[in-house]
PDB file of C-alpha atoms in Angstrom:
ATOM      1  CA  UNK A1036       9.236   5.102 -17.623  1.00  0.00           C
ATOM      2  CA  UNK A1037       5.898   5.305 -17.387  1.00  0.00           C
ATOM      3  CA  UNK A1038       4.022   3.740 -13.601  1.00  0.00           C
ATOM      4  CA  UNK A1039       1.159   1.845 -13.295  1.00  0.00           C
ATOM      5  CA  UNK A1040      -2.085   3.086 -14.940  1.00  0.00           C
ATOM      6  CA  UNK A1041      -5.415   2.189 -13.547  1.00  0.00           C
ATOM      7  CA  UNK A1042      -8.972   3.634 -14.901  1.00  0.00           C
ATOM      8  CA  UNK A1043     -11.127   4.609 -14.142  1.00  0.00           C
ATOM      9  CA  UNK A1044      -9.545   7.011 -11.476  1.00  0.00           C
ATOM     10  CA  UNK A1045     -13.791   7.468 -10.089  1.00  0.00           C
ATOM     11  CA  UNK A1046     -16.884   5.536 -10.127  1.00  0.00           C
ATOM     12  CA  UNK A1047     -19.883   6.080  -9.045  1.00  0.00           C
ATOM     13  CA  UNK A1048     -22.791   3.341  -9.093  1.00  0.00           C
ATOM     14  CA  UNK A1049     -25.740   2.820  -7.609  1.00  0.00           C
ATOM     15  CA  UNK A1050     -25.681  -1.117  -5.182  1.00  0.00           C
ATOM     16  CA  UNK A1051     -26.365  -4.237  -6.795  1.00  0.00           C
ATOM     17  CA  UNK A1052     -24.581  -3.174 -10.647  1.00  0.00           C
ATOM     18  CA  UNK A1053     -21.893  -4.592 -11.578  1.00  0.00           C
ATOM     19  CA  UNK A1054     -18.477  -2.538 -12.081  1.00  0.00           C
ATOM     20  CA  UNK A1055     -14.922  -3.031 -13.143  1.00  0.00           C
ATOM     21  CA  UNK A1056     -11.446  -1.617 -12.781  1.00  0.00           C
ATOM     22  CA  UNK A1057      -8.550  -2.131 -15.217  1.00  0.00           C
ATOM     23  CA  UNK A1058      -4.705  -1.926 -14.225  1.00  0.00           C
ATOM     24  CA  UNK A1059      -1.709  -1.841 -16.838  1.00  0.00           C
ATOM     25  CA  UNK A1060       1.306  -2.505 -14.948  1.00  0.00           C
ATOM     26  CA  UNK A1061       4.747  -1.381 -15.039  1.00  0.00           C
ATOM     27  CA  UNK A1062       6.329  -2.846 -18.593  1.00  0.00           C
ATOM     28  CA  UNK A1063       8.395  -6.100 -17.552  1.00  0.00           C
ATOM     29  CA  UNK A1064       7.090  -6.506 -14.083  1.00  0.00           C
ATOM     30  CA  UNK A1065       5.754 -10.150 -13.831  1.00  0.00           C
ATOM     31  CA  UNK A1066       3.681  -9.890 -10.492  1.00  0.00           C
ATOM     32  CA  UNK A1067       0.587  -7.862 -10.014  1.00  0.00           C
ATOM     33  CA  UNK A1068      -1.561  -7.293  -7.204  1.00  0.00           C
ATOM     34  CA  UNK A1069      -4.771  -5.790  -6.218  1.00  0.00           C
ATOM     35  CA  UNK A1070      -5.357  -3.975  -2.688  1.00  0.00           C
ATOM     36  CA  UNK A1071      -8.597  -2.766  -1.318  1.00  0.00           C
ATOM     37  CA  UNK A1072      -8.204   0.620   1.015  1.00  0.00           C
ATOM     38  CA  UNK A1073     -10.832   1.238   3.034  1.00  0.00           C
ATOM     39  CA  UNK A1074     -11.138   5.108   4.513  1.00  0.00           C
ATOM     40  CA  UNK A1075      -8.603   5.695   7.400  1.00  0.00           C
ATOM     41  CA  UNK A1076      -7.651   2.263   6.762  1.00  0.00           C
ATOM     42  CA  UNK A1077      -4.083   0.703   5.147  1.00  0.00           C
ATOM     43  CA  UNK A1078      -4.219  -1.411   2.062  1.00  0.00           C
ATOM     44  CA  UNK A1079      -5.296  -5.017   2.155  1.00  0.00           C
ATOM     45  CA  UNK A1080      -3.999  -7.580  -0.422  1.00  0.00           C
ATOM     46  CA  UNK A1081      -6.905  -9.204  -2.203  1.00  0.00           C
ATOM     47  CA  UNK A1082      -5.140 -11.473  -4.537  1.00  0.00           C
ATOM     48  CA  UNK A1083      -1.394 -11.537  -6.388  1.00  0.00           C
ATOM     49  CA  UNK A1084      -0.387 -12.520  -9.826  1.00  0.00           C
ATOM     50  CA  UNK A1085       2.875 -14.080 -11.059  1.00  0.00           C
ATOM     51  CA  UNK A1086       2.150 -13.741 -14.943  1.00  0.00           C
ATOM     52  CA  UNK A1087      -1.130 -15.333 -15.817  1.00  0.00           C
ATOM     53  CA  UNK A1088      -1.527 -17.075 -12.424  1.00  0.00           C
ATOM     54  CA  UNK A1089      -3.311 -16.092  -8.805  1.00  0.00           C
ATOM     55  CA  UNK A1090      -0.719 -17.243  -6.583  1.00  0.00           C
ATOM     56  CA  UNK A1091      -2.552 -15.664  -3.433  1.00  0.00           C
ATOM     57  CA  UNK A1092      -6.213 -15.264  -3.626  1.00  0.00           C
ATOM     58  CA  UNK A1093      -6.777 -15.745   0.015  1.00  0.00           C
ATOM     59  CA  UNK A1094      -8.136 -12.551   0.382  1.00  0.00           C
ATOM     60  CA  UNK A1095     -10.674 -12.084  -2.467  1.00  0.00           C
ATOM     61  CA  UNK A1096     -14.182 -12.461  -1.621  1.00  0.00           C
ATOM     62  CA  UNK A1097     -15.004 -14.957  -4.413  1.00  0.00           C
ATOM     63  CA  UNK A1098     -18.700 -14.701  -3.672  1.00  0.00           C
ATOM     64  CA  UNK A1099     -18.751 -10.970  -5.563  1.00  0.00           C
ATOM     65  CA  UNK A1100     -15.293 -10.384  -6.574  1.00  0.00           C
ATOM     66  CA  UNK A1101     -13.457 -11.417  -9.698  1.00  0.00           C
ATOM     67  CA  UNK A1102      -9.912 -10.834 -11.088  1.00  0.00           C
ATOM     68  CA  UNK A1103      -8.461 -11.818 -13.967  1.00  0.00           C
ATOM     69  CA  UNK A1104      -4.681 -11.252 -15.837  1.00  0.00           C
ATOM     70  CA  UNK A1105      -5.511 -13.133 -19.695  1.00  0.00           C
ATOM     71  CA  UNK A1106      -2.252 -12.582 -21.236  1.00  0.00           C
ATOM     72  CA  UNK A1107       0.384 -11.394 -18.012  1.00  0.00           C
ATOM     73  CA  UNK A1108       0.166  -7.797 -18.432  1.00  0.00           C
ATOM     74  CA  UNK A1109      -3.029  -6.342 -17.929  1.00  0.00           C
ATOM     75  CA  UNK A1110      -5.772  -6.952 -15.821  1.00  0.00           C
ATOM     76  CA  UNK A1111      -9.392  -6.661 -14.312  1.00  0.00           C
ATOM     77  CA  UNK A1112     -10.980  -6.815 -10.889  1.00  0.00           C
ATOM     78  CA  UNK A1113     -14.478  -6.962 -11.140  1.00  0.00           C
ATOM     79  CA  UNK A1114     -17.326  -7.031  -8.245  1.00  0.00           C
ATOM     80  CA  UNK A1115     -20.808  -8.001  -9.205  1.00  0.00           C
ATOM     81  CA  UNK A1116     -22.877  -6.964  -7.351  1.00  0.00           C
ATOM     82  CA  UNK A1117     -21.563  -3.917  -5.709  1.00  0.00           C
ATOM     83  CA  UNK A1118     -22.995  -3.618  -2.184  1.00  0.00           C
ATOM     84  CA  UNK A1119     -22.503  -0.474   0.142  1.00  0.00           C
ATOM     85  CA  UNK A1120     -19.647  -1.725   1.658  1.00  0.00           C
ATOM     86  CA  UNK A1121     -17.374  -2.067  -0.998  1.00  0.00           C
ATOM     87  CA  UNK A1122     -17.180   2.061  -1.492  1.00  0.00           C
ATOM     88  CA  UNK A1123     -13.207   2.488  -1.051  1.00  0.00           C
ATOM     89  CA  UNK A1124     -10.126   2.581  -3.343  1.00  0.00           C
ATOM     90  CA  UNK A1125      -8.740  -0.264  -5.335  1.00  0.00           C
ATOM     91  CA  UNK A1126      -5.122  -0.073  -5.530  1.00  0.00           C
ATOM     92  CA  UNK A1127      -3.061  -2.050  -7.697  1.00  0.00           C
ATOM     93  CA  UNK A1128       0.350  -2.240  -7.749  1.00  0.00           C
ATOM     94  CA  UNK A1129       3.088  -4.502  -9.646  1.00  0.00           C
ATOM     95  CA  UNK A1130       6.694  -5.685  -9.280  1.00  0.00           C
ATOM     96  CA  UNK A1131       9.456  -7.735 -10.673  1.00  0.00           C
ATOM     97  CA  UNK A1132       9.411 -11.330 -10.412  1.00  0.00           C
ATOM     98  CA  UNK A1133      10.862 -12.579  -7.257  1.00  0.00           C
ATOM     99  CA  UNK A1134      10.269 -12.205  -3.291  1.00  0.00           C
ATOM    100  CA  UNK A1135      12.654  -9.309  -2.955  1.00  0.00           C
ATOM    101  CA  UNK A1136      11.586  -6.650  -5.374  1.00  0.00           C
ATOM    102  CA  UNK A1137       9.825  -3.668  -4.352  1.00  0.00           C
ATOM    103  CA  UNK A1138       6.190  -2.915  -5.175  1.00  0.00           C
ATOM    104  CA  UNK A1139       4.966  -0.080  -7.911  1.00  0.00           C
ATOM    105  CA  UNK A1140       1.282   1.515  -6.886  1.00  0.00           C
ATOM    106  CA  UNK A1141      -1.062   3.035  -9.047  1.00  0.00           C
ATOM    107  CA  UNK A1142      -2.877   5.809  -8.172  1.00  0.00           C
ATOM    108  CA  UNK A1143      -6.394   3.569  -7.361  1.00  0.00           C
ATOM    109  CA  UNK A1144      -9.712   3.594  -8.359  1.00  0.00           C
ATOM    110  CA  UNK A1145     -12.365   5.614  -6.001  1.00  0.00           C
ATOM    111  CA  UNK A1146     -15.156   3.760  -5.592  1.00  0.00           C
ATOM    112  CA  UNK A1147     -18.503   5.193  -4.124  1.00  0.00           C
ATOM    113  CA  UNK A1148     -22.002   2.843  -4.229  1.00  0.00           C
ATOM    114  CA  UNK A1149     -24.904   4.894  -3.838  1.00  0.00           C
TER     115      UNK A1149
ATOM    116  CA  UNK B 253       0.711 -12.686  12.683  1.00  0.00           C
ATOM    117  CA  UNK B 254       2.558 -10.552  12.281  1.00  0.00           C
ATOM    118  CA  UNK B 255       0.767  -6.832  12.239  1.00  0.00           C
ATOM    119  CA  UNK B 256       1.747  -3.251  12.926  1.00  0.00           C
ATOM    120  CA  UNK B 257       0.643  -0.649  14.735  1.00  0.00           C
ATOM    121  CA  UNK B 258       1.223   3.507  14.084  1.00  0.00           C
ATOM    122  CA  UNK B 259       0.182   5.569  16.958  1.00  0.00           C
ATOM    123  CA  UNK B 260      -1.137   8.827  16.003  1.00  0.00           C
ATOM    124  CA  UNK B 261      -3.798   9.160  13.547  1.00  0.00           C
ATOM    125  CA  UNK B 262      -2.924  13.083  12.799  1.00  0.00           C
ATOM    126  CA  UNK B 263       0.528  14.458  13.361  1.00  0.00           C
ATOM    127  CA  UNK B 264       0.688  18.290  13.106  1.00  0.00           C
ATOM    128  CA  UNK B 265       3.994  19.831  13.194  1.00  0.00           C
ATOM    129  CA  UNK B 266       5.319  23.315  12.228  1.00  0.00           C
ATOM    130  CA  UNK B 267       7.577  23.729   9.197  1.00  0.00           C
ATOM    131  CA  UNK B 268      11.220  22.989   9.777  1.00  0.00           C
ATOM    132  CA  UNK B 269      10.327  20.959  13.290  1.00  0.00           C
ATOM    133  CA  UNK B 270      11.438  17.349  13.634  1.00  0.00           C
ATOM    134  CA  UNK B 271       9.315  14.586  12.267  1.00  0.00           C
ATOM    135  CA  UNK B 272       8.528  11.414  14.248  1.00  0.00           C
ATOM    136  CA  UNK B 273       5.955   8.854  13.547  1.00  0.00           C
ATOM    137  CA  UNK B 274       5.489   5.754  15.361  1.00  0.00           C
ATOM    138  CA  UNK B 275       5.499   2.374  14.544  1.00  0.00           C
ATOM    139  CA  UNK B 276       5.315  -0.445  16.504  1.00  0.00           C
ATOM    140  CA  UNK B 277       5.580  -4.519  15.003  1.00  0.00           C
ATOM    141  CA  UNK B 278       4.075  -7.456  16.196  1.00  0.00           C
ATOM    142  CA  UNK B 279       6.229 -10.180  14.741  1.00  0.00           C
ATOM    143  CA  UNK B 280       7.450 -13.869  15.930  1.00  0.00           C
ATOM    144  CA  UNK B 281      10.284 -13.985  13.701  1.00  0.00           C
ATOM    145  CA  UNK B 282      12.539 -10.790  12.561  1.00  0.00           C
ATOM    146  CA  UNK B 283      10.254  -9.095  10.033  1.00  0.00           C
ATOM    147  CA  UNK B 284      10.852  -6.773   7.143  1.00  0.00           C
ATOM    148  CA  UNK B 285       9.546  -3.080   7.953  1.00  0.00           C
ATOM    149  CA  UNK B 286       9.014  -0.895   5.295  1.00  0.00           C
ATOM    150  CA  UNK B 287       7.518   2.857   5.387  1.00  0.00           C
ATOM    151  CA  UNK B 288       5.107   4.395   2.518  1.00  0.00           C
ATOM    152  CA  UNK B 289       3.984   7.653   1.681  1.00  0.00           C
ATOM    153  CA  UNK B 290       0.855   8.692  -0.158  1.00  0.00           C
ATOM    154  CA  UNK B 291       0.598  11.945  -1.318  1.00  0.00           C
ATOM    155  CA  UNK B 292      -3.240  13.124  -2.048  1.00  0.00           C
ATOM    156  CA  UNK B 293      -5.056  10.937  -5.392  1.00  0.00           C
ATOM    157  CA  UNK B 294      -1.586   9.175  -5.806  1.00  0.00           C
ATOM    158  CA  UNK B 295      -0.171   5.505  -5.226  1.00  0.00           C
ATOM    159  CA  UNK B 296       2.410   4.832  -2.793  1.00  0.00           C
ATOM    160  CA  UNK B 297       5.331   5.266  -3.063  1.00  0.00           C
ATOM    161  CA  UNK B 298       8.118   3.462  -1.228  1.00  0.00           C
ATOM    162  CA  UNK B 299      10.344   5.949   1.416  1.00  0.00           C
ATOM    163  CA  UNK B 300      12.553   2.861   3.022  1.00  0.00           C
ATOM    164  CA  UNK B 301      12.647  -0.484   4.386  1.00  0.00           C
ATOM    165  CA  UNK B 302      14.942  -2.813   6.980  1.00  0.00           C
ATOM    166  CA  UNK B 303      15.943  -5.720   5.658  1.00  0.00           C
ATOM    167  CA  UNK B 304      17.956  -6.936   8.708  1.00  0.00           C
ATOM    168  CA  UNK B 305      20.859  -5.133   7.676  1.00  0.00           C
ATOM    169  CA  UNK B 306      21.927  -1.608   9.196  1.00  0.00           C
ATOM    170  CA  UNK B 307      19.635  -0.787  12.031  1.00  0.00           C
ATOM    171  CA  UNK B 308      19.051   2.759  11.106  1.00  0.00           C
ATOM    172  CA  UNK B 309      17.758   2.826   7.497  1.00  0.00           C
ATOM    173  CA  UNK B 310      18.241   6.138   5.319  1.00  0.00           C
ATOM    174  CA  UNK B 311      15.976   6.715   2.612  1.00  0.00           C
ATOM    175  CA  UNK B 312      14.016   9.426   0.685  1.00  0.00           C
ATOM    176  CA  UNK B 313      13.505  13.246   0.828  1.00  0.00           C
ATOM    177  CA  UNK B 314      16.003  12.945   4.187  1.00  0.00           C
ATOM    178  CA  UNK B 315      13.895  10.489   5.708  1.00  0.00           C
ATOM    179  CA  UNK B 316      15.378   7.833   7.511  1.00  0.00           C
ATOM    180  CA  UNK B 317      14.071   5.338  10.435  1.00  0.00           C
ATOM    181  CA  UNK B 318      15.904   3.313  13.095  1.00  0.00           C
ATOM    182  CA  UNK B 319      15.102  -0.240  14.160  1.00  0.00           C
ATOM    183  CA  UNK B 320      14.682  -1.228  17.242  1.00  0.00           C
ATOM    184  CA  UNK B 321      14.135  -4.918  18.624  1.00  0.00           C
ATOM    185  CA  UNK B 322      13.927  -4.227  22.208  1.00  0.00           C
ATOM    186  CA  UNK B 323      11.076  -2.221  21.364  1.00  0.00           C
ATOM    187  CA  UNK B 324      10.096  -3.717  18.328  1.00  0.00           C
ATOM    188  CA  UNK B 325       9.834  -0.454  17.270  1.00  0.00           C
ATOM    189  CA  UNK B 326      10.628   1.177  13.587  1.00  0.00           C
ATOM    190  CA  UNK B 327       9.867   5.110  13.995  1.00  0.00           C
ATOM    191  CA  UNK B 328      10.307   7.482  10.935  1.00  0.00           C
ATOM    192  CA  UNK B 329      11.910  10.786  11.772  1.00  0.00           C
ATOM    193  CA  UNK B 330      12.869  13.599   9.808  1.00  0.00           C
ATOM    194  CA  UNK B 331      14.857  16.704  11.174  1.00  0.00           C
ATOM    195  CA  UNK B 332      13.396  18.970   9.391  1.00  0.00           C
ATOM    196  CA  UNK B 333      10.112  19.101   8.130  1.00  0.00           C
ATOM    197  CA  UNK B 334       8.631  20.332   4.946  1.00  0.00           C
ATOM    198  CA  UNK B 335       5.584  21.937   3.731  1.00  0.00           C
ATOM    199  CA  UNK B 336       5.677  19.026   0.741  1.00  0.00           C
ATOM    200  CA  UNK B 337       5.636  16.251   3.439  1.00  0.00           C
ATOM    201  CA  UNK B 338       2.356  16.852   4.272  1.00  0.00           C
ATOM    202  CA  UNK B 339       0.753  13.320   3.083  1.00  0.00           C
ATOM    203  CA  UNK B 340      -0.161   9.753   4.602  1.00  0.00           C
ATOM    204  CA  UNK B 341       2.546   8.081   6.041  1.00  0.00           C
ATOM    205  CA  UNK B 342       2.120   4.276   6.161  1.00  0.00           C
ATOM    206  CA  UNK B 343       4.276   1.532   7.905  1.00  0.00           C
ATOM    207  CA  UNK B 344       4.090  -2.198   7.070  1.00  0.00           C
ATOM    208  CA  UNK B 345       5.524  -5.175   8.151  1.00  0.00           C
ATOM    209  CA  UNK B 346       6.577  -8.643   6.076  1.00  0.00           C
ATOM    210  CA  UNK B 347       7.541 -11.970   6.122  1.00  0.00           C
ATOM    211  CA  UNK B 348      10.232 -13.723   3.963  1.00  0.00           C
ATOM    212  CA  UNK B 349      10.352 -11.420   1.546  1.00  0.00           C
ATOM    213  CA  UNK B 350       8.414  -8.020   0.510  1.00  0.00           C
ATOM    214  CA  UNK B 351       5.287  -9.926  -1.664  1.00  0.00           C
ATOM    215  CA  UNK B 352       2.742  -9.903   2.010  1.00  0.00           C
ATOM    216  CA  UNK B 353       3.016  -6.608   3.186  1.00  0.00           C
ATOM    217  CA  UNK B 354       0.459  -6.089   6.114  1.00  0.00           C
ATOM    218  CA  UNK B 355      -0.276  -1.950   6.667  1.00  0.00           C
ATOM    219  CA  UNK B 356      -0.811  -0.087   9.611  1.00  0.00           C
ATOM    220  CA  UNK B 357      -4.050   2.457   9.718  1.00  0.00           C
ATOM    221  CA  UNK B 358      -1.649   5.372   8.535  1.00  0.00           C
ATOM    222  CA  UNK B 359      -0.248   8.438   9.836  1.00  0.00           C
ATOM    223  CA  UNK B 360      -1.880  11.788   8.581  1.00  0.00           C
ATOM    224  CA  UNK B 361       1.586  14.377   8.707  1.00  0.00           C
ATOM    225  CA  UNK B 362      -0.075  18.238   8.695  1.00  0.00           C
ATOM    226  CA  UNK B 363       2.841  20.692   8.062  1.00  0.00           C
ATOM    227  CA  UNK B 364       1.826  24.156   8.942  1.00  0.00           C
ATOM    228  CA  UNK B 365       3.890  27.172   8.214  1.00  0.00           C
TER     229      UNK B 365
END
């Protein structure tokens, strides 16, 4: 069974473009999420997905960050602009529906802003 | 809030030495605990978790970790370690189920031969 595929695996871009990060999720798992890890630092939830719907976006800076799941399977996090700051991996990771089922990371995106 | 906290940013031990990594919890209610590994440009994967069952918890590659409340304390140990368990080693705490995981900073493990 395949796990959960994110691309681009690197990105490099310079502060103030826009970039994106995809995430395909494990087939038949329902809830997605989206972590930020900083460097030396744990993950950090920045929003969760029961099929098409952010359930917890608490943590998602709305002012640059976007995150969308169209059709309950794949989906986007997008920041725009990028500042400085934001240079870290984006993890995402997916589950079965429920409170009690375990989560399924991807390997994360590495991004650097120049 | 409930948070964690893993003392020791680097552990270096020798191969075939015990394995402990500390963990402590910060938690108002009894919490879930769950331990990660990351291996270098991978995910993580999941090694164990307490779910307020058995107090000491057995799980992956001989892993296991024992929970203590008096100490609100949920250490990983291994007897014997491995050069292939040299990775991250991440605790994290929950509430009511295993969807709001809070992280600790992570554990570097350095095996050595």
């Amino acid at each position: 069974e395949a796990g959960v595929v994110q691309s681009p695996r690197y990105k490099i871009i310079e502060k103030k473009q826009p970039v994106a990060f995809w995430c395909n999720p494990i087939s038949g798992h329902n809830t997605l999420y989206w972590y930020l890890q900083n460097l030396g630092q744990g993950p950090e939830l920045l929003i969760r997905y029961e099929n098409e719907e952010a359930v917890d976006d608490s943590q998602l800076p709305k002012d640059r960050f976007s995150a969308e799941r169209l059709k309950g399977v794949d989906s986007t996090l997008k920041i725009q602009p990028a500042e400085l700051g934001d240079s870290a991996v984006y993890l995402c990771a997916s589950s079965l529906a429920g409170p009690y089922n375990e989560q399924f990371f991807g390997p994360g995106t590495r991004l650097t802003v120049l | 809030a409930q948070s964690v906290t893993q003392l020791g940013s680097h552990v270096s031990v020798s191969e075939g030495a015990l394995v402990l990594l500390r963990c402590n919890y910060s938690s108002s209610v009894p919490p879930y605990l769950f331990w990660y590994v990351q291996y270098p440009n991978q995910g993580l994967q999941l090694l164990l978790k307490y779910t307020s069952a058995a107090t000491l918890v057995k799980g992956i590659n001989g892993f296991e970790a024992e929970f203590k409340k008096s100490e609100t304390s949920f250490h990983l140990t291994k007897p014997s370690a491995h050069m292939s368990d040299a990775a991250e080693y991440f605790c994290a705490v929950s509430l009511g189920g295993f969807q709001k995981l809070v992280f600790g900073t992570g554990t570097r493990l350095l095996v050595s031969p």
